Short mmCIF file of C-alpha atoms and ligand atoms in Angstrom, two decimals:
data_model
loop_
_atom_site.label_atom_id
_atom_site.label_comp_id
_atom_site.label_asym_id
_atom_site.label_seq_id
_atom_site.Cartn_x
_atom_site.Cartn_y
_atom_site.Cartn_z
CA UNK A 56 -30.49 26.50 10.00
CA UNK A 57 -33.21 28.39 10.73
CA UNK A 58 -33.22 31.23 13.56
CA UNK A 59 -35.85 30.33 16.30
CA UNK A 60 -37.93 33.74 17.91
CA UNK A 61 -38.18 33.82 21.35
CA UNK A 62 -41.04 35.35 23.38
CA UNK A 63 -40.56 34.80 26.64
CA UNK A 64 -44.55 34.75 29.02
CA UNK A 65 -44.48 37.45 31.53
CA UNK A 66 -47.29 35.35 33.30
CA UNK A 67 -45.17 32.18 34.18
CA UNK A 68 -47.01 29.50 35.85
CA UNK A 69 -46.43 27.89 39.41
CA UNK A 70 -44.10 25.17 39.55
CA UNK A 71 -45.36 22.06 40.89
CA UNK A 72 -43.83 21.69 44.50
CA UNK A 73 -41.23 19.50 45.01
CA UNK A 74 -42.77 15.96 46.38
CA UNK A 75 -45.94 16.82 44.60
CA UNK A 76 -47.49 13.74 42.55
CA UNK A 77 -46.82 14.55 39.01
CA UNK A 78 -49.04 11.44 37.31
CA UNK A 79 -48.37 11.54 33.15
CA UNK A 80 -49.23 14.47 31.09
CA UNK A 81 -51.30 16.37 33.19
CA UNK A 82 -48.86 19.80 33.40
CA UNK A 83 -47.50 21.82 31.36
CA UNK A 84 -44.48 24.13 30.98
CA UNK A 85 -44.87 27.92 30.17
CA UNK A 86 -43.74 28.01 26.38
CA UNK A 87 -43.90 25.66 23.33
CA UNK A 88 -42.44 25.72 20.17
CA UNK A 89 -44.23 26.12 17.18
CA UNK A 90 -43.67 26.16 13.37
CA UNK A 91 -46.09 26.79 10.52
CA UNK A 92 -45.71 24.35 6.89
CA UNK A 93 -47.58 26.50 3.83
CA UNK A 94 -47.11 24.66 0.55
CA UNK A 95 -44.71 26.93 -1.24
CA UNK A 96 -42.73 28.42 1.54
CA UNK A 97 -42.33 25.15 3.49
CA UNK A 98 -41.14 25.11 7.11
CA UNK A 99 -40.89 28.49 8.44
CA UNK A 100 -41.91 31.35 11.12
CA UNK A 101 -39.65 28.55 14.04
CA UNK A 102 -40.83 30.36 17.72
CA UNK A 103 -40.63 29.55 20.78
CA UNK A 104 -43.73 31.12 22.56
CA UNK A 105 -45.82 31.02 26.24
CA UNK A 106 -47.46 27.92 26.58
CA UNK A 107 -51.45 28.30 25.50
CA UNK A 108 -54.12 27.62 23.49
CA UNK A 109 -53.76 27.13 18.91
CA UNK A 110 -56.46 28.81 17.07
CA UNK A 111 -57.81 26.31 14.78
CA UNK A 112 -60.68 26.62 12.27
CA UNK A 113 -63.75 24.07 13.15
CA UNK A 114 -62.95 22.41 9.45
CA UNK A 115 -59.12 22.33 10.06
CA UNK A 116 -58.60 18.83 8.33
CA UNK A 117 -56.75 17.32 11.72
CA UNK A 118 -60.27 17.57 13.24
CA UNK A 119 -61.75 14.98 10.39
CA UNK A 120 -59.09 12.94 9.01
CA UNK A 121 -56.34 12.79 11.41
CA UNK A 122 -53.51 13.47 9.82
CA UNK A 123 -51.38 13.79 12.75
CA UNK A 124 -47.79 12.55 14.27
CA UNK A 125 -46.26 12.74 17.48
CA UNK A 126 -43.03 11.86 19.42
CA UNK A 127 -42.71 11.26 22.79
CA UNK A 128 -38.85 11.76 24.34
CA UNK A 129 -37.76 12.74 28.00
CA UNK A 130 -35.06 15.32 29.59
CA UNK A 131 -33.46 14.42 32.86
CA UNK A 132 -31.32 16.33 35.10
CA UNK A 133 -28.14 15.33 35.91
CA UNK A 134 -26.11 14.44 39.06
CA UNK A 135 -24.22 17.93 37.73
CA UNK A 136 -27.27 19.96 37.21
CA UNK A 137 -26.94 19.69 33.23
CA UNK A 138 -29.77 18.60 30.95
CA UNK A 139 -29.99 14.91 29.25
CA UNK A 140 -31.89 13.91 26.66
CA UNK A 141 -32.11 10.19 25.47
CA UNK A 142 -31.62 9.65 21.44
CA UNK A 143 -33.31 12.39 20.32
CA UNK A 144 -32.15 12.15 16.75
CA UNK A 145 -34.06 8.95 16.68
CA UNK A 146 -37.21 9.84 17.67
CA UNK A 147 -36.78 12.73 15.28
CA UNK A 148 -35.87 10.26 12.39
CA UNK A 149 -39.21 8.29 13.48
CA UNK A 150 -41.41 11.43 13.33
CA UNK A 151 -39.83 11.63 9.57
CA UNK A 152 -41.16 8.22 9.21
CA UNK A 153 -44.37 8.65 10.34
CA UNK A 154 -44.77 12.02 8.00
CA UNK A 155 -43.78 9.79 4.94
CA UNK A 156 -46.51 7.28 5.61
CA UNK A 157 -49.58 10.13 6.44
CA UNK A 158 -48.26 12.50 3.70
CA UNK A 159 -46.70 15.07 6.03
CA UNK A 160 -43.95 17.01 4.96
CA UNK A 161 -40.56 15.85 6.30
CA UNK A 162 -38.91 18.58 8.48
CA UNK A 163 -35.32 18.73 9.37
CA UNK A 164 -34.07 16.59 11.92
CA UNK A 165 -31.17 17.97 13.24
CA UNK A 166 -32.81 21.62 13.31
CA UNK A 167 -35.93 19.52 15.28
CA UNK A 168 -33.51 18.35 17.74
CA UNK A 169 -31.70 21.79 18.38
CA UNK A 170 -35.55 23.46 18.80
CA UNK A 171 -36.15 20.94 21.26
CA UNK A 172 -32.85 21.61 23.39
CA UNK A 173 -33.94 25.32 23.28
CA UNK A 174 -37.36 24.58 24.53
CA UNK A 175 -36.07 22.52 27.35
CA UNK A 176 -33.23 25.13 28.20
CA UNK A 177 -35.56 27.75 28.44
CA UNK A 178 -38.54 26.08 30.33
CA UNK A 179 -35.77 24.14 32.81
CA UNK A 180 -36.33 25.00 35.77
CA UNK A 181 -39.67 22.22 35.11
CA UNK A 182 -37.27 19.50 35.14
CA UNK A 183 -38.05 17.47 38.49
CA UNK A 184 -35.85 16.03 39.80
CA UNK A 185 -37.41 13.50 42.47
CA UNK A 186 -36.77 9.49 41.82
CA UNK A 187 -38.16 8.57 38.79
CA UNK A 188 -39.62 12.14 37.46
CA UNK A 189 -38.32 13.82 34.45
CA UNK A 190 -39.63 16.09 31.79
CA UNK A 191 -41.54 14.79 29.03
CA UNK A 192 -41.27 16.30 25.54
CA UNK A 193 -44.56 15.50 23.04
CA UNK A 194 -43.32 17.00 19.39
CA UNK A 195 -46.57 16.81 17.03
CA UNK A 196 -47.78 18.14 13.52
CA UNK A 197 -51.43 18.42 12.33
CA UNK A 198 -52.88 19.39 9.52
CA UNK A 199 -55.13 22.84 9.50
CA UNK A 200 -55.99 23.26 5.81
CA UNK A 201 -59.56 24.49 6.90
CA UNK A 202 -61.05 22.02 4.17
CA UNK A 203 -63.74 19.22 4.74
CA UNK A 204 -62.57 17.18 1.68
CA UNK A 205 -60.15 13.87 2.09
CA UNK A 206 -56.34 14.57 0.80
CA UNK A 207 -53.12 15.32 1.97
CA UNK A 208 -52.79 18.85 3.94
CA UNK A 209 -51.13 21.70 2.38
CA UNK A 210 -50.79 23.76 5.74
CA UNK A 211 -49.32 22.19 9.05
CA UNK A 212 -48.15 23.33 12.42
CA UNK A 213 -45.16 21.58 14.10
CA UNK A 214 -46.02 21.94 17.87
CA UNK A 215 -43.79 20.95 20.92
CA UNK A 216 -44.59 20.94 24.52
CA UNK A 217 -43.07 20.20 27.49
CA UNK A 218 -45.05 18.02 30.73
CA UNK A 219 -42.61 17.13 34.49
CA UNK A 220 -43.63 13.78 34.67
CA UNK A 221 -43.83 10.79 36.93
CA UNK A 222 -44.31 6.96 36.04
CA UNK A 223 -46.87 6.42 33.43
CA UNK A 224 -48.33 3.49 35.04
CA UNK A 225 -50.17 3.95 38.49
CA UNK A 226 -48.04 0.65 39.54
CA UNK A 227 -44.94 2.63 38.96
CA UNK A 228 -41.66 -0.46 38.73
CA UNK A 229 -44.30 -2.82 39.98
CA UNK A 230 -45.38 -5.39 37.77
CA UNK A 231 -48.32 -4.96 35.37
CA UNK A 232 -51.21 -6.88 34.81
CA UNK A 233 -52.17 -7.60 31.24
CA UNK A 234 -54.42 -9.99 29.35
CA UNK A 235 -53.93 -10.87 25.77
CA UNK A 236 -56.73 -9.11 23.42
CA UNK A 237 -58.96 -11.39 21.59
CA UNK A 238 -61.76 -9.00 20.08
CA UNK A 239 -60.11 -5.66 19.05
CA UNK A 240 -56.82 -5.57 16.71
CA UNK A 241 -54.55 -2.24 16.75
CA UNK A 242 -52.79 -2.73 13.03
CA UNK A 243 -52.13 -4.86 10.28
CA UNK A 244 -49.07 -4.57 7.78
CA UNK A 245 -49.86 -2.13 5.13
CA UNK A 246 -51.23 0.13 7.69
CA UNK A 247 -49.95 2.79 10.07
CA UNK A 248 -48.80 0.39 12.61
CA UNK A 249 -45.68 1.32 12.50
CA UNK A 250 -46.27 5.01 12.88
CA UNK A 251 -46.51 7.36 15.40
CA UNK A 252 -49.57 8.76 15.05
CA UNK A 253 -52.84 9.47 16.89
CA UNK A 254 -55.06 6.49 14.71
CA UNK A 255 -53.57 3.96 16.40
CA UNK A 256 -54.08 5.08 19.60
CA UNK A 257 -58.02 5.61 18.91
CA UNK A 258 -57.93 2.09 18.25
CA UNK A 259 -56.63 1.46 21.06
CA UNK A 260 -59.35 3.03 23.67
CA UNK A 261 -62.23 0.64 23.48
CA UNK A 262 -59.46 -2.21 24.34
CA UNK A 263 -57.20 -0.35 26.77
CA UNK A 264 -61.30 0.80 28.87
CA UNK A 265 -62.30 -3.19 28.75
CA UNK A 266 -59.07 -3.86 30.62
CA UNK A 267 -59.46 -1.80 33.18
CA UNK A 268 -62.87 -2.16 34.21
CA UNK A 269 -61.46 -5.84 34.41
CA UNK A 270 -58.67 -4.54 36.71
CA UNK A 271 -55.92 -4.87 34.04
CA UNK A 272 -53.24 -2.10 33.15
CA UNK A 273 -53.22 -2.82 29.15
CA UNK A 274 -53.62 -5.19 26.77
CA UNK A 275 -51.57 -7.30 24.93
CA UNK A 276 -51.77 -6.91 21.25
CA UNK A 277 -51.89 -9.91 18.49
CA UNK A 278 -51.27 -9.54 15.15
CA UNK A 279 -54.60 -8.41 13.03
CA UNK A 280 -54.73 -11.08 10.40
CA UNK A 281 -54.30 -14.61 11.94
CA UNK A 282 -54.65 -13.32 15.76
CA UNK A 283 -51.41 -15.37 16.88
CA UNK A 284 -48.54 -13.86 16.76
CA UNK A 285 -47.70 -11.10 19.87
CA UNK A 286 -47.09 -7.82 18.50
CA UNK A 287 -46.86 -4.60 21.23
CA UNK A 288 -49.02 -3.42 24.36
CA UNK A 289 -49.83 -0.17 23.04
CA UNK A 290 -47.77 2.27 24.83
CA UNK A 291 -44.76 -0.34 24.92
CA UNK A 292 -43.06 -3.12 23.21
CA UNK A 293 -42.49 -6.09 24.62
CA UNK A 294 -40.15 -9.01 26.08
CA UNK A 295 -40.52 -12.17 27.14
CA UNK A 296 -37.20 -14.25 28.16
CA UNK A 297 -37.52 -17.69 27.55
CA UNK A 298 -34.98 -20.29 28.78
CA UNK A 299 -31.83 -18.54 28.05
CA UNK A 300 -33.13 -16.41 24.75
CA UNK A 301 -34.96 -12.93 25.07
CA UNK A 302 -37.72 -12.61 22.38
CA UNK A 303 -39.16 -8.94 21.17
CA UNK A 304 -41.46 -9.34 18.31
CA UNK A 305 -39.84 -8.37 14.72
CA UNK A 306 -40.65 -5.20 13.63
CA UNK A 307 -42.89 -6.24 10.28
CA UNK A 308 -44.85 -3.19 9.83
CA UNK A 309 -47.55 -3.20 12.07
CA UNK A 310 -45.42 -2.57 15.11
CA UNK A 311 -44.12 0.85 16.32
CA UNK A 312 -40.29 1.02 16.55
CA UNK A 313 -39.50 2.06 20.08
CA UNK A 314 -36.47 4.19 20.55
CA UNK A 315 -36.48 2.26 24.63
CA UNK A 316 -37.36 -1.30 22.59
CA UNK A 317 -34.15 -0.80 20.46
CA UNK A 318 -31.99 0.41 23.34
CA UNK A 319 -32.80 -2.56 25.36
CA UNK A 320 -31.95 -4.72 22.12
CA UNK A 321 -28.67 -3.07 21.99
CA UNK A 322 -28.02 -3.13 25.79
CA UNK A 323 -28.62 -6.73 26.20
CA UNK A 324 -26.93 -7.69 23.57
CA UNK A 325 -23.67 -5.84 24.79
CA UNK A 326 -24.13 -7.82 27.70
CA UNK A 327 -23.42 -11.02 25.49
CA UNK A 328 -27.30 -12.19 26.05
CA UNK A 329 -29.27 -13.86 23.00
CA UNK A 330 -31.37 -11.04 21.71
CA UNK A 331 -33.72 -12.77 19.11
CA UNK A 332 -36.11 -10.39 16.84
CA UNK A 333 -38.22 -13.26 15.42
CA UNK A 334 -42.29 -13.65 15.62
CA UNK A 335 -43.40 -15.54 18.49
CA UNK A 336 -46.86 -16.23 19.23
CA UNK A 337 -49.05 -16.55 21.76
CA UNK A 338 -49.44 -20.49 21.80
CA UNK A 339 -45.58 -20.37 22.27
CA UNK A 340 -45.29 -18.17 25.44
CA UNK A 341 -48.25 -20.25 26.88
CA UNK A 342 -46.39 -23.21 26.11
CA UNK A 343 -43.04 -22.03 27.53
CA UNK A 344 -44.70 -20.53 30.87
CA UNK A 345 -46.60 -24.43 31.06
CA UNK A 346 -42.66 -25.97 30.74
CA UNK A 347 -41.10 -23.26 33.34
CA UNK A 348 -39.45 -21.83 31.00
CA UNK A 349 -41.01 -18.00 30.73
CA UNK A 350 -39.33 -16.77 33.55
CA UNK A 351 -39.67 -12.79 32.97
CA UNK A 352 -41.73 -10.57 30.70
CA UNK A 353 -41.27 -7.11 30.53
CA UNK A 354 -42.31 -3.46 28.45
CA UNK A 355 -40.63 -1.15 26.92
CA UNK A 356 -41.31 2.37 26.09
CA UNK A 357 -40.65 6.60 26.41
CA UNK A 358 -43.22 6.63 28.94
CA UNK A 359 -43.54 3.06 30.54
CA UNK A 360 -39.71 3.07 30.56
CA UNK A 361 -39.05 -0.50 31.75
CA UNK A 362 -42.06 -2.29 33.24
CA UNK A 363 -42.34 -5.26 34.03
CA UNK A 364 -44.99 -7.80 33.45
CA UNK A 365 -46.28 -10.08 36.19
CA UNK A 366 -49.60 -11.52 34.85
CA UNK A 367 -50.50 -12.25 31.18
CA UNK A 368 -54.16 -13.26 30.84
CA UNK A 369 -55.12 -15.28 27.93
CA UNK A 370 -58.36 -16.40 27.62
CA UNK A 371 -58.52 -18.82 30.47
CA UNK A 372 -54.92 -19.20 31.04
CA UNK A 373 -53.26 -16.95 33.61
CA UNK A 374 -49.97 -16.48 33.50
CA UNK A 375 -48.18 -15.26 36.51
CA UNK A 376 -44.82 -14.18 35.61
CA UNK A 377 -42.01 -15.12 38.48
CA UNK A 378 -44.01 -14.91 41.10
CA UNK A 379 -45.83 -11.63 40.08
CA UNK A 380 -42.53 -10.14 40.96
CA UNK A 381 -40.35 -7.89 39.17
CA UNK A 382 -37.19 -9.96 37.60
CA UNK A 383 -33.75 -10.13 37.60
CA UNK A 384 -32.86 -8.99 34.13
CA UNK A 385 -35.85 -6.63 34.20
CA UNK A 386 -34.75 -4.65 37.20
CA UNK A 387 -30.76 -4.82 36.38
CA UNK A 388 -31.70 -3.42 32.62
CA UNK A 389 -34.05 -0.47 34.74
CA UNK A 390 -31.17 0.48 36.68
CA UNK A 391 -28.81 0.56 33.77
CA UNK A 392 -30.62 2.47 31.34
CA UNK A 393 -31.92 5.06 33.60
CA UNK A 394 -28.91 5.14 35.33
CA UNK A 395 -27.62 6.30 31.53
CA UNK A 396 -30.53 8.55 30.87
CA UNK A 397 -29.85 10.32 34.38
CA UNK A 398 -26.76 10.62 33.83
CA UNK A 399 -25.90 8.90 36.82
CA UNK A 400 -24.01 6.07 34.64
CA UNK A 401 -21.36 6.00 32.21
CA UNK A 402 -23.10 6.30 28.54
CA UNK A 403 -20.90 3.74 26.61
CA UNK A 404 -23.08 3.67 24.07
CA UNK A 405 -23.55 7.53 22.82
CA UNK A 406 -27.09 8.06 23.47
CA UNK A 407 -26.94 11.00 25.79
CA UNK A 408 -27.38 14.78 24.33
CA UNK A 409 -26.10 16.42 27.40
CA UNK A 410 -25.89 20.51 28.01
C1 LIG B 511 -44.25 7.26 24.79
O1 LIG B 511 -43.80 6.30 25.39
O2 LIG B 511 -43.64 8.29 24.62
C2 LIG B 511 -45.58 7.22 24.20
O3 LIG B 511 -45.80 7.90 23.27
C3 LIG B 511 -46.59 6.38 24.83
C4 LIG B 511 -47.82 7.12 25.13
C5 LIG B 511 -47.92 7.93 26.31
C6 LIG B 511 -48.80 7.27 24.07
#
């Protein structure tokens, strides 16, 4: 594996003060880790270094064609004072998966994963530790080939940074308000969809601005080809239990692959609940919320954690989701994967790196 440099700032920043209002992704640690990709040499010159600004040349390709990927993962502090992280080989594995599809080099996985426990070790003292804070960790690569001409990148940087954040959404565990997108589509099969990477969140903007000057949080994604099926909000997957069956859209492609959205699967379905991956449109959950039968919808995500979902707007038809309230299964599923990812629960599952 490679050996990692260390330069440690001899500036380092002020600490937010404990009880301060972190938001999302406004802070940042003192160092980052970088690592340079040159065609011929591959992945090399691993550093950790103080946090601050990347020289980049006005044509780097990143700039113009957006070759980019990114991961989004969270440490906690413990009950003990040690650090946990949640599945970070997976979202590693997924940041392979989004290289494949925009031509990005792979890197290794395991040696990502040990940079990123360095990075946190180092810069730990950022972990908050109020209710609901922890430290978000945003591993990226672009491409910098200073070249104005469309193909794959032959130079990269692997960049990862650290932010203390609090609940993504302003609502925090309260319920969201969403309404089901009828103009804009985010992906269609064949695309990046699936991917972690910065296209599909451009996509997103003009949608995600429309919502909120109509008061919503996000919007509610349907497939791009017959508009119909339900697909993801955006910055979460999604859940709807109907009757006594929990429904998350299939991954097909145009969906991302949440590392929170699989968790839950595997969670809930420990519990003995029927977990179905199937496609499920739109027509169906307005049917089932007409018969009663929607009785809790819910998000899933890095960020969003678990957030429930207490109004789903389509079109004329507003659905308010058990009483606008946050639900049984949503809240009980909260408290036990947090609980897990704080290490304030048993981990019977394995997902906790803890040191
Ligand atoms: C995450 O949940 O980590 C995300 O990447 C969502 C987002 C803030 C873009």
């Amino acid at each position: 594996m490679q050996e990692i440099r260390i330069e440690m700032t001899k500036n380092p920043k002020q600490k937010p003060a404990p009880g301060t209002a972190l938001g999302f992704g406004k802070i940042f640690t003192d160092h980052m880790f970088i690592m340079n990709y040159d065609e011929g040499q591959g992945w090399h010159d691993a550093r950790i270094v103080p946090y601050g600004p990347i020289p980049l040349d006005p044509a780097a390709m990143c700039l113009h064609y957006g070759q980019e990927v990114f991961e989004g993962l969270k440490a906690y502090r413990t009950p003990e004072g040690k650090i946990s992280l949640f599945r970070p080989d997976r979202n590693m594995a997924r940041l392979n998966n989004s290289n494949e599809r925009l031509c990005i080099p792979k890197i290794d996985e395991a040696f990502a994963v040990e940079a990123t426990k360095k990075l946190v070790e180092i810069d730990q003292d950022w972990i908050p530790t109020e209710e609901g804070t922890s430290l978000y960790i945003r591993p990226f690569i672009f491409a910098t080939d200073p070249m104005v001409g469309v193909h794959p990148a032959h130079h990269l940087l692997f960049v990862i940074i650290l932010s203390p954040v609090g609940a993504y959404y302003p609502e925090g565990l309260n319920p969201v308000k969403i309404y089901v997108e009828k103009n804009y589509v985010r992906a269609v099969r064949g695309g990046l969809g699936f991917a972690k990477t910065a296209a599909n969140y451009a996509a997103s903007l003009k949608a995600q601005q429309e919502a909120e000057d109509e008061k919503y949080t996000q919007v509610l994604w349907l497939d791009g080809v017959e508009r119909k099926y339900v697909e993801e909000v955006g910055t979460m997957n999604v859940f709807f239990v109907i009757g006594d069956e929990i429904v998350t859209p299939a991954l097909q492609g145009s969906i991302l692959p949440g590392v929170t959205r699989m968790s839950a699967v595997e969670m809930l379905k420990s519990w003995g609940l029927k977990v179905s991956e199937r496609r499920i449109s739109i027509d169906e959950i307005a049917q089932a919320y007409k018969d009663g039968k929607l009785t809790e919808a819910f998000g899933t995500g890095t960020a969003a954690v678990i957030s429930p979902i207490g109004e789903l707007k389509w079109g004329d038809v507003k659905m308010i989701i058990n009483n606008g309230e946050i639900g049984e299964l949503s809240q009980k599923l909260y408290d036990n994967l947090t609980g897990i990812q704080f290490g304030k629960l048993e981990d019977p599952y394995g997902w906790t790196v803890k040191f």
